[in-house]
Short mmCIF file of C-alpha atoms in Angstrom, two decimals:
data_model
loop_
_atom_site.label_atom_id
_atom_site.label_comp_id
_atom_site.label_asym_id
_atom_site.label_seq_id
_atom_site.Cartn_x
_atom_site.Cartn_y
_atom_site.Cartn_z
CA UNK A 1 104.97 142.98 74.35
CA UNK A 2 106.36 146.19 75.99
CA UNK A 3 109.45 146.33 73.68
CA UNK A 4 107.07 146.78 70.48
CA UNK A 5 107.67 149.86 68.67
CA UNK A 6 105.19 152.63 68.14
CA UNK A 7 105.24 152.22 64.12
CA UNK A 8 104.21 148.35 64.77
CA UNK A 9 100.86 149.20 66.37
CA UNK A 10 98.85 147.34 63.53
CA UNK A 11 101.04 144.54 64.28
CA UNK A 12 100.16 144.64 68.03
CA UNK A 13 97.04 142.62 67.41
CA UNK A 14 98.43 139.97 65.52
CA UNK A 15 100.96 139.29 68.05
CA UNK A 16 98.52 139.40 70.78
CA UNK A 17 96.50 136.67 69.47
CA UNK A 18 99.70 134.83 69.32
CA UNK A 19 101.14 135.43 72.52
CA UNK A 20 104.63 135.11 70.88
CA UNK A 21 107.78 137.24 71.11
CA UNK A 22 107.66 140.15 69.50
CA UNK A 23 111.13 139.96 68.28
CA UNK A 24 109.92 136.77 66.34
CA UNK A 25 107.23 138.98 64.28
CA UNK A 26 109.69 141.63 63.55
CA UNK A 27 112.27 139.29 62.04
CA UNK A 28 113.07 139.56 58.27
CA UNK A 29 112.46 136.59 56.07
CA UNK A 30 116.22 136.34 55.33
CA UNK A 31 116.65 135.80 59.42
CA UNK A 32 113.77 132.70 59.79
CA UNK A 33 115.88 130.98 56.68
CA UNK A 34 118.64 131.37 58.46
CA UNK A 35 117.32 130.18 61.58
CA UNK A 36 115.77 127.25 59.92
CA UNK A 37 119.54 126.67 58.33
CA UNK A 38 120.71 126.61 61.94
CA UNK A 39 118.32 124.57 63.33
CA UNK A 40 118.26 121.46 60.79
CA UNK A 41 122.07 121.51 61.38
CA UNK A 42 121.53 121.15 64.92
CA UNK A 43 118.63 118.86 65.41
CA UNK A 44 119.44 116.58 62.86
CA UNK A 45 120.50 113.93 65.14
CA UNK A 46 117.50 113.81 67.26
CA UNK A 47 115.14 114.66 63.80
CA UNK A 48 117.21 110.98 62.25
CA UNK A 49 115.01 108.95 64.73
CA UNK A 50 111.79 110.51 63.43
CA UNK A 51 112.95 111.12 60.11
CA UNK A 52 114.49 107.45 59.75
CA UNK A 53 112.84 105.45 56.81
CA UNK A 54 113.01 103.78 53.62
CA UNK A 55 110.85 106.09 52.08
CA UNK A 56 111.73 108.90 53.13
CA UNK A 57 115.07 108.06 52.18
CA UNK A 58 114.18 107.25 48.83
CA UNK A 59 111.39 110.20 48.30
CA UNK A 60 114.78 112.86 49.43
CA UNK A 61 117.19 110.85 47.35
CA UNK A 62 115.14 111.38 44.38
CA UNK A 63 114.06 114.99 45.12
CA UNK A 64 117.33 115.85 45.87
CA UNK A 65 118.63 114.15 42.96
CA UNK A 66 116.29 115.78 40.47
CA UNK A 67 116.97 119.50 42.21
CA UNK A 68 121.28 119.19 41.73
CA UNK A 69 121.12 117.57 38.28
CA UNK A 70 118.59 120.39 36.86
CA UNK A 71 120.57 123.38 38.65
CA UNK A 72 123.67 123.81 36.65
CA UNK A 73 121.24 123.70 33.21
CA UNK A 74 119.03 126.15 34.90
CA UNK A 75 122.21 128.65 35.81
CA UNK A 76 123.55 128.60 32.66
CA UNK A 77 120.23 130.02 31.24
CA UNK A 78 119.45 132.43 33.52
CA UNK A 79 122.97 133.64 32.77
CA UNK A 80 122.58 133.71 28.87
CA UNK A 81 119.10 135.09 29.19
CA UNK A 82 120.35 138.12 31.01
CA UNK A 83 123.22 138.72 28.79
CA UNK A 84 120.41 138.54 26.00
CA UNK A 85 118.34 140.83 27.75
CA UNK A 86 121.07 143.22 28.34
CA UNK A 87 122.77 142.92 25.47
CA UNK A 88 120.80 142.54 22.41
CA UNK A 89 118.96 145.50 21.30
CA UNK A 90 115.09 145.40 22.07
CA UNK A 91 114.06 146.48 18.78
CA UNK A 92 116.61 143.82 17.00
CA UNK A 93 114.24 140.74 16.27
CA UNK A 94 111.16 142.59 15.40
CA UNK A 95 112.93 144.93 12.62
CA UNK A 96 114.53 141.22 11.61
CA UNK A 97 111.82 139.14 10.81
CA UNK A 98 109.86 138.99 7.80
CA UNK A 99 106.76 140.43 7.27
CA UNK A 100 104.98 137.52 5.80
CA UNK A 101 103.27 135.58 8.07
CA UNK A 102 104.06 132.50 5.85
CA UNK A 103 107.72 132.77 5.90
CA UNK A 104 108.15 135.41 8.92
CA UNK A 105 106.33 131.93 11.48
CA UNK A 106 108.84 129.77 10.74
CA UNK A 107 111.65 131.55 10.97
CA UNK A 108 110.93 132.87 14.11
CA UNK A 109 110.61 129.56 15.41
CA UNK A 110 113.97 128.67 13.85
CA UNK A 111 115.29 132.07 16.16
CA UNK A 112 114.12 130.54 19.16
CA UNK A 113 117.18 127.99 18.68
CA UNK A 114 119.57 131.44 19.20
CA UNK A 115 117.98 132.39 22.32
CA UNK A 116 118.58 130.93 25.34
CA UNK A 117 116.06 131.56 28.05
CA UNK A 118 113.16 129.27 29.66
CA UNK A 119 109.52 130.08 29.41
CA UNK A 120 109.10 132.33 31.94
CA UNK A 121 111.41 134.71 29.94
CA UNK A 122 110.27 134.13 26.72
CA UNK A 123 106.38 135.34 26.91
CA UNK A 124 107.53 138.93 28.22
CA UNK A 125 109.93 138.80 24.72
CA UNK A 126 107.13 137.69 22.90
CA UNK A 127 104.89 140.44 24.34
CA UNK A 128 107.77 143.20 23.57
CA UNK A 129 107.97 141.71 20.09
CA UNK A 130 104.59 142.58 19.18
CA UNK A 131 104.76 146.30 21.26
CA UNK A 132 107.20 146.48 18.47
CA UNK A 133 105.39 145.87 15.45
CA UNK A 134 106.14 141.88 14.61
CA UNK A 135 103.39 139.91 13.31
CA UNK A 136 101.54 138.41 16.48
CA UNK A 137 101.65 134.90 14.74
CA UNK A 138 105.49 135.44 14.12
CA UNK A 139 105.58 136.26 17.97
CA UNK A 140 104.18 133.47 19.20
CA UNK A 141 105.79 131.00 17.30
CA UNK A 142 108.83 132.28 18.84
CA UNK A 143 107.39 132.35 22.45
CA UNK A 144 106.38 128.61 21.90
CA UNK A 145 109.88 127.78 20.26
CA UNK A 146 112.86 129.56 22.05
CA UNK A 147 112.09 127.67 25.48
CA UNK A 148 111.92 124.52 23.81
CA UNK A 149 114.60 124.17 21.27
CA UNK A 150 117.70 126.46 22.68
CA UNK A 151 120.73 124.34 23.45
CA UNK A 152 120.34 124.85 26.89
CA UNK A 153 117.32 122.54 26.89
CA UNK A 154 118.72 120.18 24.04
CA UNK A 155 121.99 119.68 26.32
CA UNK A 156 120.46 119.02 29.00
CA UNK A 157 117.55 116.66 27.48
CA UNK A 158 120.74 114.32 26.27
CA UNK A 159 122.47 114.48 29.85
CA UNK A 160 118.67 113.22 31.11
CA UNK A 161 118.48 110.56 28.78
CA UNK A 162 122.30 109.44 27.92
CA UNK A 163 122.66 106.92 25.42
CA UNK A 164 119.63 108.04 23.59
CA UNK A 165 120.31 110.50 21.13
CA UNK A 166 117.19 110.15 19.32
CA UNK A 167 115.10 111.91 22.36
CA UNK A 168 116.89 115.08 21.70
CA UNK A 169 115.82 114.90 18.03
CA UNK A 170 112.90 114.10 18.54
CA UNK A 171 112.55 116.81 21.42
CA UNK A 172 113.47 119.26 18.81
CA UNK A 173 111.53 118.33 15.83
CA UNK A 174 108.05 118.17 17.87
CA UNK A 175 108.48 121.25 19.85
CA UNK A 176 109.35 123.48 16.49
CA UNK A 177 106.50 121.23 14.59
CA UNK A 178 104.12 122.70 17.65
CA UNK A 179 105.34 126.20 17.50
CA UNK A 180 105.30 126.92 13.81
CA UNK A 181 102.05 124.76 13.09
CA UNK A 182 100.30 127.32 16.30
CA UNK A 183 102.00 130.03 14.74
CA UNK A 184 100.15 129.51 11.20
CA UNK A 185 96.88 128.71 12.87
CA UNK A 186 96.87 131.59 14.70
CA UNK A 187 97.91 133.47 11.44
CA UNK A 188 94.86 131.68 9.57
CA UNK A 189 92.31 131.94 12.37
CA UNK A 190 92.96 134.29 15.52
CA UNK A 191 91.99 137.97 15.36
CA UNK A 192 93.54 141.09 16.61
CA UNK A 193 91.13 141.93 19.28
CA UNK A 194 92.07 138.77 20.97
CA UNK A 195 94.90 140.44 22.20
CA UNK A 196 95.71 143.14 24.18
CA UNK A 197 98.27 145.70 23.20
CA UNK A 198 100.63 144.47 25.58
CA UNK A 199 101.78 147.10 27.59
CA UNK A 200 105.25 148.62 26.81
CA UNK A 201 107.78 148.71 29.61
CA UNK A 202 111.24 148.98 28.81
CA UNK A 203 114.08 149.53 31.77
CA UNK A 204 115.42 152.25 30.65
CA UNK A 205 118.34 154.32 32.21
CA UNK A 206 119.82 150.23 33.28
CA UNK A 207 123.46 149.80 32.47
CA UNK A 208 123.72 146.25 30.76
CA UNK A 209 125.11 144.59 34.10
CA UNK A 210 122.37 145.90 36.13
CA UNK A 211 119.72 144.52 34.01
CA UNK A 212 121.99 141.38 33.51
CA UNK A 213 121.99 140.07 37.28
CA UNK A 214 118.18 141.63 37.56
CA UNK A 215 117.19 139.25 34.79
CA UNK A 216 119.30 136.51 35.69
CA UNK A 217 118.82 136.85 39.73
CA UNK A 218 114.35 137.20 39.05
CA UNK A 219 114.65 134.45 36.31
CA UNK A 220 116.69 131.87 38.72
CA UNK A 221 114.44 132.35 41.56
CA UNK A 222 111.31 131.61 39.21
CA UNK A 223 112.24 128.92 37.66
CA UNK A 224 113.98 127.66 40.30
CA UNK A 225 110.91 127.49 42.39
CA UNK A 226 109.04 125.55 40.39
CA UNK A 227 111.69 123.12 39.54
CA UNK A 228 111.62 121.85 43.11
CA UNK A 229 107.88 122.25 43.08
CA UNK A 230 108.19 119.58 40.14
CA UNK A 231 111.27 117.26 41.65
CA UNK A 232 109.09 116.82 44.70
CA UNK A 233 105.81 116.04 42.46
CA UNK A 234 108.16 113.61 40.72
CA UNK A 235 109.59 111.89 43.75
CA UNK A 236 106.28 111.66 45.70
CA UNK A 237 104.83 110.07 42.64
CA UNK A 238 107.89 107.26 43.15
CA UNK A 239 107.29 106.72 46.92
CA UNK A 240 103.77 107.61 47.47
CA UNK A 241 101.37 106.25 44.31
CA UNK A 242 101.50 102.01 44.73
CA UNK A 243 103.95 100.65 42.08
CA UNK A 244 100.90 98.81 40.35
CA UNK A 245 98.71 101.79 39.68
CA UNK A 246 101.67 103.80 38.10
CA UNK A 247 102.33 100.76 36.29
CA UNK A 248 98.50 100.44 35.00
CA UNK A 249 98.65 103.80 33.98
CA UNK A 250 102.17 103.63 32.35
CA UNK A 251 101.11 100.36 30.56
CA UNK A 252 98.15 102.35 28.63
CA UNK A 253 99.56 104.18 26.14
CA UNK A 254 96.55 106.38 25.40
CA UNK A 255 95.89 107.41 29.28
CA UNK A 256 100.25 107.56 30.00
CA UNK A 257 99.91 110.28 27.12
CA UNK A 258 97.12 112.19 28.65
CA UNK A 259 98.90 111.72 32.38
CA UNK A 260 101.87 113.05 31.39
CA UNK A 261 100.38 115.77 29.39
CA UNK A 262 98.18 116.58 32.48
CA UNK A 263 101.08 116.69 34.66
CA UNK A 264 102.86 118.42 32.58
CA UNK A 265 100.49 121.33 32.52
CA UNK A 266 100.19 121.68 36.43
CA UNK A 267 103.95 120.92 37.43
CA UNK A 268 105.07 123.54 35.44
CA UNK A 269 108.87 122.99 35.33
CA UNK A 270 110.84 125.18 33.69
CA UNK A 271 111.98 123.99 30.45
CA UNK A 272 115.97 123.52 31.29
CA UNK A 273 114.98 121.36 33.65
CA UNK A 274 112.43 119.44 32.65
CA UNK A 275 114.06 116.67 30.95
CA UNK A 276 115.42 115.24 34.34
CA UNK A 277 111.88 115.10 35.76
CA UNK A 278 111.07 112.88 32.58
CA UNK A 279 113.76 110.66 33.01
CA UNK A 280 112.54 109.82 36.05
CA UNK A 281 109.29 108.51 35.41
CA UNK A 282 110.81 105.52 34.22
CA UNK A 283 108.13 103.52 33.85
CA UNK A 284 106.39 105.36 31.07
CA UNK A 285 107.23 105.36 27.49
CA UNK A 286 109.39 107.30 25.79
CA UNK A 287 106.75 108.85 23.66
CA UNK A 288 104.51 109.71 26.95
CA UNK A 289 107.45 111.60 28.38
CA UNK A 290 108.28 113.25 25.04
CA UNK A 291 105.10 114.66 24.99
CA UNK A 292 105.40 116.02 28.57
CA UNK A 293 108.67 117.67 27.48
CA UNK A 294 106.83 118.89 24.39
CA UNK A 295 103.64 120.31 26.69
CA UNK A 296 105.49 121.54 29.64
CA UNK A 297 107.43 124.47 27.59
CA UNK A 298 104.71 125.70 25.83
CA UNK A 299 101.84 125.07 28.29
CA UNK A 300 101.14 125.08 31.78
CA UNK A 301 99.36 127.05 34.74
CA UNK A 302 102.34 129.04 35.43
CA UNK A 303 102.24 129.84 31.32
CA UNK A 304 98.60 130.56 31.16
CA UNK A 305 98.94 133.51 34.23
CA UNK A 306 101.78 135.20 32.76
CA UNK A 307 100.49 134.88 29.17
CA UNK A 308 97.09 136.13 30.44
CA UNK A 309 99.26 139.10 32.17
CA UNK A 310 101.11 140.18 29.14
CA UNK A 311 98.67 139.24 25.99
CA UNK A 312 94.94 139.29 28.53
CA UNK A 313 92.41 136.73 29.84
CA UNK A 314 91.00 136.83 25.78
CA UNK A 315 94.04 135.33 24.63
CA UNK A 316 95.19 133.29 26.89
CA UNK A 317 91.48 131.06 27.39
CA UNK A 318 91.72 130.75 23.43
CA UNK A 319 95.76 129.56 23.15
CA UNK A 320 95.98 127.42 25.59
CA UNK A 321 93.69 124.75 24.65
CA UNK A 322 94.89 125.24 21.18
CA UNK A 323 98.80 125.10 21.81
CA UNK A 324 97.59 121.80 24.36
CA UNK A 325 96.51 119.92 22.02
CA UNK A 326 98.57 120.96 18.92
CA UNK A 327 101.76 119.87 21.03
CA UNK A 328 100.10 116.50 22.35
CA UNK A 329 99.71 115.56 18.51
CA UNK A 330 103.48 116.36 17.43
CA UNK A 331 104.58 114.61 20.55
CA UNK A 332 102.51 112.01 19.87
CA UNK A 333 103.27 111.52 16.18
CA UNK A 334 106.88 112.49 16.55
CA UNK A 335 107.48 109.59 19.44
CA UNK A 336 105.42 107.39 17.04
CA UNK A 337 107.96 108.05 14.08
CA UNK A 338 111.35 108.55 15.84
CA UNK A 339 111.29 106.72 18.80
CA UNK B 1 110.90 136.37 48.92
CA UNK B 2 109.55 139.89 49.42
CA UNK B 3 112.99 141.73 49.80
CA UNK B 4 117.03 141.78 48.67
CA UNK B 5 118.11 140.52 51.18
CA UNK B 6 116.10 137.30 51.14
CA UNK B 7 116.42 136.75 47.43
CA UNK B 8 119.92 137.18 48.29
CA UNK B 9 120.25 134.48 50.87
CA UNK B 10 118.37 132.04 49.11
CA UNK B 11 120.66 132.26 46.15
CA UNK B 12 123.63 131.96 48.59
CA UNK B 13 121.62 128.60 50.27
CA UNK B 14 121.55 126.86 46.92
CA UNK B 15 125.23 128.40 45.79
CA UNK B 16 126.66 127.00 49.03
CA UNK B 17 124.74 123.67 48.24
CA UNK B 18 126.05 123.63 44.68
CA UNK B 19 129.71 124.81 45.86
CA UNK B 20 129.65 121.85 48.28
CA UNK B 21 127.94 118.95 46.21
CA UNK B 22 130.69 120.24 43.35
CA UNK B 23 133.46 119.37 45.50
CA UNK B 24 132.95 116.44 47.79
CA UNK B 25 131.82 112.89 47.23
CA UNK B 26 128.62 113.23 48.83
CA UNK B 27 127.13 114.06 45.62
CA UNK B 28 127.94 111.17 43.69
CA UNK B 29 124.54 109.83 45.56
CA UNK B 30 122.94 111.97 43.27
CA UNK B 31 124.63 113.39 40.22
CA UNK B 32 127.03 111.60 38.10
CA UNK B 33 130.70 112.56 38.66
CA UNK B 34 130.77 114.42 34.99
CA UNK B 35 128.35 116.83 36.74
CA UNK B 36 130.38 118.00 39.64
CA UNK B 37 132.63 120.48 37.57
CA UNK B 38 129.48 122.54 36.30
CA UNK B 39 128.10 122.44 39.41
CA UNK B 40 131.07 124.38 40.86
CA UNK B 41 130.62 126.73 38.58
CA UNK B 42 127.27 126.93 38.71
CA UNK B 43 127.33 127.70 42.57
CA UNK B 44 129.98 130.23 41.55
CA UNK B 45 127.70 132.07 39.90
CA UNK B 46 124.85 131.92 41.95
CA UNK B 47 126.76 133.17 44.86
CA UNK B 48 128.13 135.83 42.52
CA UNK B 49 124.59 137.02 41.97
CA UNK B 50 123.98 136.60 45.50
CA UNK B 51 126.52 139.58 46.23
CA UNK B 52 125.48 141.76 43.44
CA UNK B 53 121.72 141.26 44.75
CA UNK B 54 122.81 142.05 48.32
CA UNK B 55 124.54 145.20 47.93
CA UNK B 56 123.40 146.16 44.64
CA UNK B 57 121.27 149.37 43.89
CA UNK B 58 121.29 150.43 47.25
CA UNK B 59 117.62 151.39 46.25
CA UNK B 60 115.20 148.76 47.57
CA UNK B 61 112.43 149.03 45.25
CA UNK B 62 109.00 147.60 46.03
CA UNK B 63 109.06 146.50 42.08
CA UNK B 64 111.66 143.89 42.87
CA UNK B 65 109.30 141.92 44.96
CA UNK B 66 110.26 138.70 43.84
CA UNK B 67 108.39 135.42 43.49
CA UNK B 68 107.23 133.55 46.30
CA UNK B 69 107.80 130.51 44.85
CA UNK B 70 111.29 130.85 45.17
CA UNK B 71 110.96 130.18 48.98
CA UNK B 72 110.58 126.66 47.67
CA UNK B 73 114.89 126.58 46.55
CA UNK B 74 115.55 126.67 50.35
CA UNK B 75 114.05 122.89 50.63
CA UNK B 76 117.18 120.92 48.84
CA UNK B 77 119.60 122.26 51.06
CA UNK B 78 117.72 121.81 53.92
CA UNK B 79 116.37 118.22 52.69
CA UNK B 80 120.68 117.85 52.14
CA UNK B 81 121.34 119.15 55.35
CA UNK B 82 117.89 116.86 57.81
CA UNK B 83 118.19 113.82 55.79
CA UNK B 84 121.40 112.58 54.02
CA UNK B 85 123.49 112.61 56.73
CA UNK B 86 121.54 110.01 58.91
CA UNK B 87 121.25 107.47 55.66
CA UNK B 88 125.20 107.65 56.37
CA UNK B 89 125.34 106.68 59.79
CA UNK B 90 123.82 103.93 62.18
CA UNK B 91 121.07 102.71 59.66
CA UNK B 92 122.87 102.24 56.68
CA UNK B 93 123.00 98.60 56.92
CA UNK B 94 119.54 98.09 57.72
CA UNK B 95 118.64 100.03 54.50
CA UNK B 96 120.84 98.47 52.27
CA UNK B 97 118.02 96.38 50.85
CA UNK B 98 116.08 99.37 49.97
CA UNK B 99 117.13 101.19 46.70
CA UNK B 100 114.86 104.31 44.55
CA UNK B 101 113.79 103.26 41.33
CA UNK B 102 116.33 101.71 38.48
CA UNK B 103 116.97 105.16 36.78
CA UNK B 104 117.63 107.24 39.44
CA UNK B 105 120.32 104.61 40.36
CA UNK B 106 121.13 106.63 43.46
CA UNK B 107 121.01 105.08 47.24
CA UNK B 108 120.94 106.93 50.24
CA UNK B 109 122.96 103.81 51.95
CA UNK B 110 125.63 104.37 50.14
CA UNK B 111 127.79 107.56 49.23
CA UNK B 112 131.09 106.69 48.36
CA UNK B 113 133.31 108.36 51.05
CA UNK B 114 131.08 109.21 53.65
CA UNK B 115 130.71 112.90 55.24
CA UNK B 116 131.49 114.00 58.51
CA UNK B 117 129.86 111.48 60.53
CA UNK B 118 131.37 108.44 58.95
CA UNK B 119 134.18 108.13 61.63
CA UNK B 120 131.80 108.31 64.37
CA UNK B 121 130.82 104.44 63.07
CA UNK B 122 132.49 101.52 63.64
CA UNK B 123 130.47 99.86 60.70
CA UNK B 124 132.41 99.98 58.06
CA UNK B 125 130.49 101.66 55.35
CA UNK B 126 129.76 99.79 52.00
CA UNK B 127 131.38 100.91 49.01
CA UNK B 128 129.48 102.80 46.66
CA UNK B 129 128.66 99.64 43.60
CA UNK B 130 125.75 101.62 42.30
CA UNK B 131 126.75 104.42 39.67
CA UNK B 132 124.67 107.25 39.94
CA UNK B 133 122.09 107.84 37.99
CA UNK B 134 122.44 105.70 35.15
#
C-alpha cells in the first residue's frame, strides 16, 4: 500500500477495499492476458482433473472448432476491407450510382458483391454514402447487400456446407432479394426526417497503410469478438439444451424458422463467419439455417446500435423490424424453392 | 481492449494460435486439413498487424479505444491451451465413446499425432478414423 504512487490516489480506495497488491491494480490489460497465458500453461495439469469431462470436451471441441474454421474467412476480410477503405476513393460509389431510385436500388445491391467487408464495416459506408449525396434507399440496399453477398461470405458459406452448392445460391439470391426489396420500400415509404444527417468524418491526413491496418486491426477485433461470442452460443446449445427439446424445436418448421431467426438477431456473428455457426446446428433444416444466414447480416443487436449511431434511434426502431421480417420471407421462400 | 498494446497482444494470441494450428496435426481435431494452409497465412497476417499496432503511430490516441468485445478472442487460445491437451493424455480411452455431434465430426479423443504430452503415455493413442468436420 506504501509503494502507491501519488497520481494513483483515486485508486487508493479501490485497492483498500480490496486489500490486494497494488502492483496487481496498476497492471496493464496486455500484462493480466499475459499472465492468464502463463498460468493456463502451467496449471493445466492440475486444472485436467477438474476440467476432465465429456462435455466439456465436446462443448471446447466445438467452440474451438467453430472459432479456427471462421478465422481465416474473417482475416481475409478485414484485409480487403482495409485495402477498400484505403484505397478506393470516398466519393467513388456515390458519384457512381444512378440517381433513380428504381434502377440506382438494385444496382447498389449488385455493388455490394465488389466489396468485401462484414457488417460492422458496411453501415459506416452506408452512412458516408448518403453524407455524400446517394439516394438513402440506394444506400441501404447496399448496407444490407455488401455483407451478405461478397465472395468472402459466399466462399466461406460453401466451405461450411461442402457438397451443397445450392446453399450458396440460395444464400445469395435471398440476401440480394432482402436488400433490394428494403431498398424499394424504403424508397416508396420512408421519409427523410427519419434519418439523421449522418455525421461526416473522414480521416484525413492518413496515408493508405495507416488507415489500412487501422481498419483492418478495429474491424478484426469486432468481429472477431462476436464470432466467439456466437461459437460458444452454438456449442453450449450442443452440450447444454437436452437433445429432445432441440430436436422438438428443429422438427417444427414454423418455430425452427423463428428460432433461428431469433438467434440470429442476438448472436450477432459477423457475416464471414456465420455460415460455420449454421452448419453446426445440424439438426435444423436447411431452410431454418438459411434464414439465419439471411437475418444475421442484415439484422441483429450489434446492427441496430451502430445503425442507431450512424443513421439515429428514428431510423433504426423503424428498419429493423422491417429488414427482420423482409429477410425471414426471402429466406423462407428462397429455402422453399431452392433447397 | 482499452489500449495498443492490448489490441496488440490479443491479435498476437490468436496469430500464434492460427500459426500453430496451421502447422501441426493438432488441428485436424478441428479444421479439415485443406484449411491449415490459409490458416498460416491467416496468422501471418494477424501477427503482421499485431506489429504495426504495437509500434505504430507512436501517438496513443484515446479515439482508438477499441471494442471490448474483443477481450472475448483471448478464450480459443486459452480454451486450446486448458483443455485439448488433457483429452490427449490419460483419459482418452475412457472418452472414446463420447463423440460431438455428426457434423462437427471432430473428437477430442483423438488428434492424429498427438502433442507434446503423447510420449508421456504408455497407451498407445488411437488413430485418428474420424475426418474432421465432415
Amino acid at each position: 500500500m506504501a509503494r502507491t504512487l501519488p497520481e494513483h490516489d483515486q485508486d487508493r480506495s479501490d485497492v483498500d477495499h480490496r486489500e490486494e497488491a497494488p502492483e496487481r491494480v496498476t497492471l496493464p490489460a496486455w500484462g493480466w492476458l499475459g499472465l492468464a497465458l502463463v498460468l493456463a500453461f502451467y496449471l493445466r495439469g492440475p486444472l485436467a482433473r477438474l476440467l476432465d469431462g465429456p462435455a466439456l470436451g465436446t462443448w471446447t471441441t466445438i467452440f474451438v472448432s467453430i472459432s479456427v474454421q471462421a478465422l481465416p474467412f474473417l482475416v481475409l476480410g478485414v484485409v480487403l476491407s482495409g485495402a477498400i477503405t484505403a484505397l478506393v476513393p470516398p466519393g467513388w460509389l456515390a458519384r457512381t450510382l444512378p440517381q433513380r431510385p428504381l434502377v440506382a436500388v438494385p444496382a447498389a445491391g449488385l455493388a455490394g458483391v465488389a466489396l468485401p467487408g462484414c457488417e460492422c464495416g458496411a453501415v459506416p459506408i452506408a452512412g458516408r454514402l448518403t453524407a455524400r449525396g446517394a439516394a438513402p434507399a440506394a444506400a441501404l440496399a447496399f448496407m444490407l447487400a455488401a455483407p451478405a453477398i461478397n465472395p468472402v461470405v459466399l466462399v466461406s458459406t460453401a466451405v461450411a456446407f461442402p457438397g451443397r452448392p445450392e446453399m450458396v445460391a440460395a444464400r445469395f439470391a435471398a440476401s440480394l432479394a432482402t436488400a433490394v426489396a428494403v431498398g424499394l420500400l424504403w424508397a416508396r415509404l420512408g421519409r427523410e426526417d427519419w434519418i439523421d444527417r449522418p455525421r461526416h468524418r473522414t480521416a484525413q491526413g492518413e496515408s493508405h497503410w495507416w488507415s489500412f491496418t487501422e481498419v483492418a486491426q478495429h474491424d478484426f477485433l469486432h468481429a472477431g469478438g462476436w464470432l466467439v461470442l456466437g461459437a460458444m452460443t452454438a456449442a453450449t446449445l450442443q452440450v447444454v439444451v437436452p437433445r429432445s427439446v432441440l430436436d422438438g424445436v428443429a422438427d417444427n418448421p414454423a418455430l425452427a424458422v423463428a428460432a433461428l431467426a431469433g438467434l440470429a438477431v442476438v448472436l450477432a456473428v459477423c457475416s464471414e463467419a456465420d455460415a460455420f455457426v449454421a452448419a453446426s446446428l445440424n439438426q435444423f433444416s436447411l431452410t431454418a439455417r438459411l434464414v439465419f444466414m439471411v437475418v444475421g447480416p442484415v439484422v441483429d443487436l450489434k446492427l441496430v446500435a451502430l445503425q442507431t449511431g450512424v443513421f439515429g434511434r428514428r431510423f433504426a426502431l423503424r428498419f429493423a423490424p422491417l429488414t427482420l421480417a423482409v429477410a425471414v420471407f426471402f429466406g423462407c421462400v428462397v429455402g422453399w424453392w431452392l433447397l | 481492449v482499452s489500449d495498443r498494446r492490448s489490441q496488440a497482444a490479443v491479435l498476437v494470441l490468436v496469430g500464434a494460435m492460427a500459426l500453430y494450428l496451421g502447422g501441426s496435426d493438432a488441428a485436424l481435431a478441428y479444421v479439415k486439413a485443406g484449411l491449415q494452409p490459409l490458416l498460416l497465412a491467416s496468422g501471418a497476417i494477424l501477427v503482421g498487424l499485431a506489429v504495426v499496432t504495437a509500434v505504430g503511430h507512436g501517438r496513443d490516441q484515446d479515439e482508438h479505444r477499441g471494442p471490448g468485445v474483443a477481450w472475448l478472442l483471448a478464450l480459443p487460445p486459452l480454451a486450446l491451451v486448458l483443455i485439448a491437451p488433457p483429452a490427449l493424455g490419460a483419459f482418452a480411452a475412457s472418452r472414446q465413446a463420447v463423440r460431438p455431434p455428426p457434423t462437427l465430426q471432430a473428437s477430442p479423443a483423438e488428434p492424429a499425432a498427438a502433442g507434446p504430452d503423447s510420449s508421456l503415455f504408455p497407451l498407445p493413442l488411437p488413430p485418428a478414423t474420424v475426418p474432421p468436420c465432415r
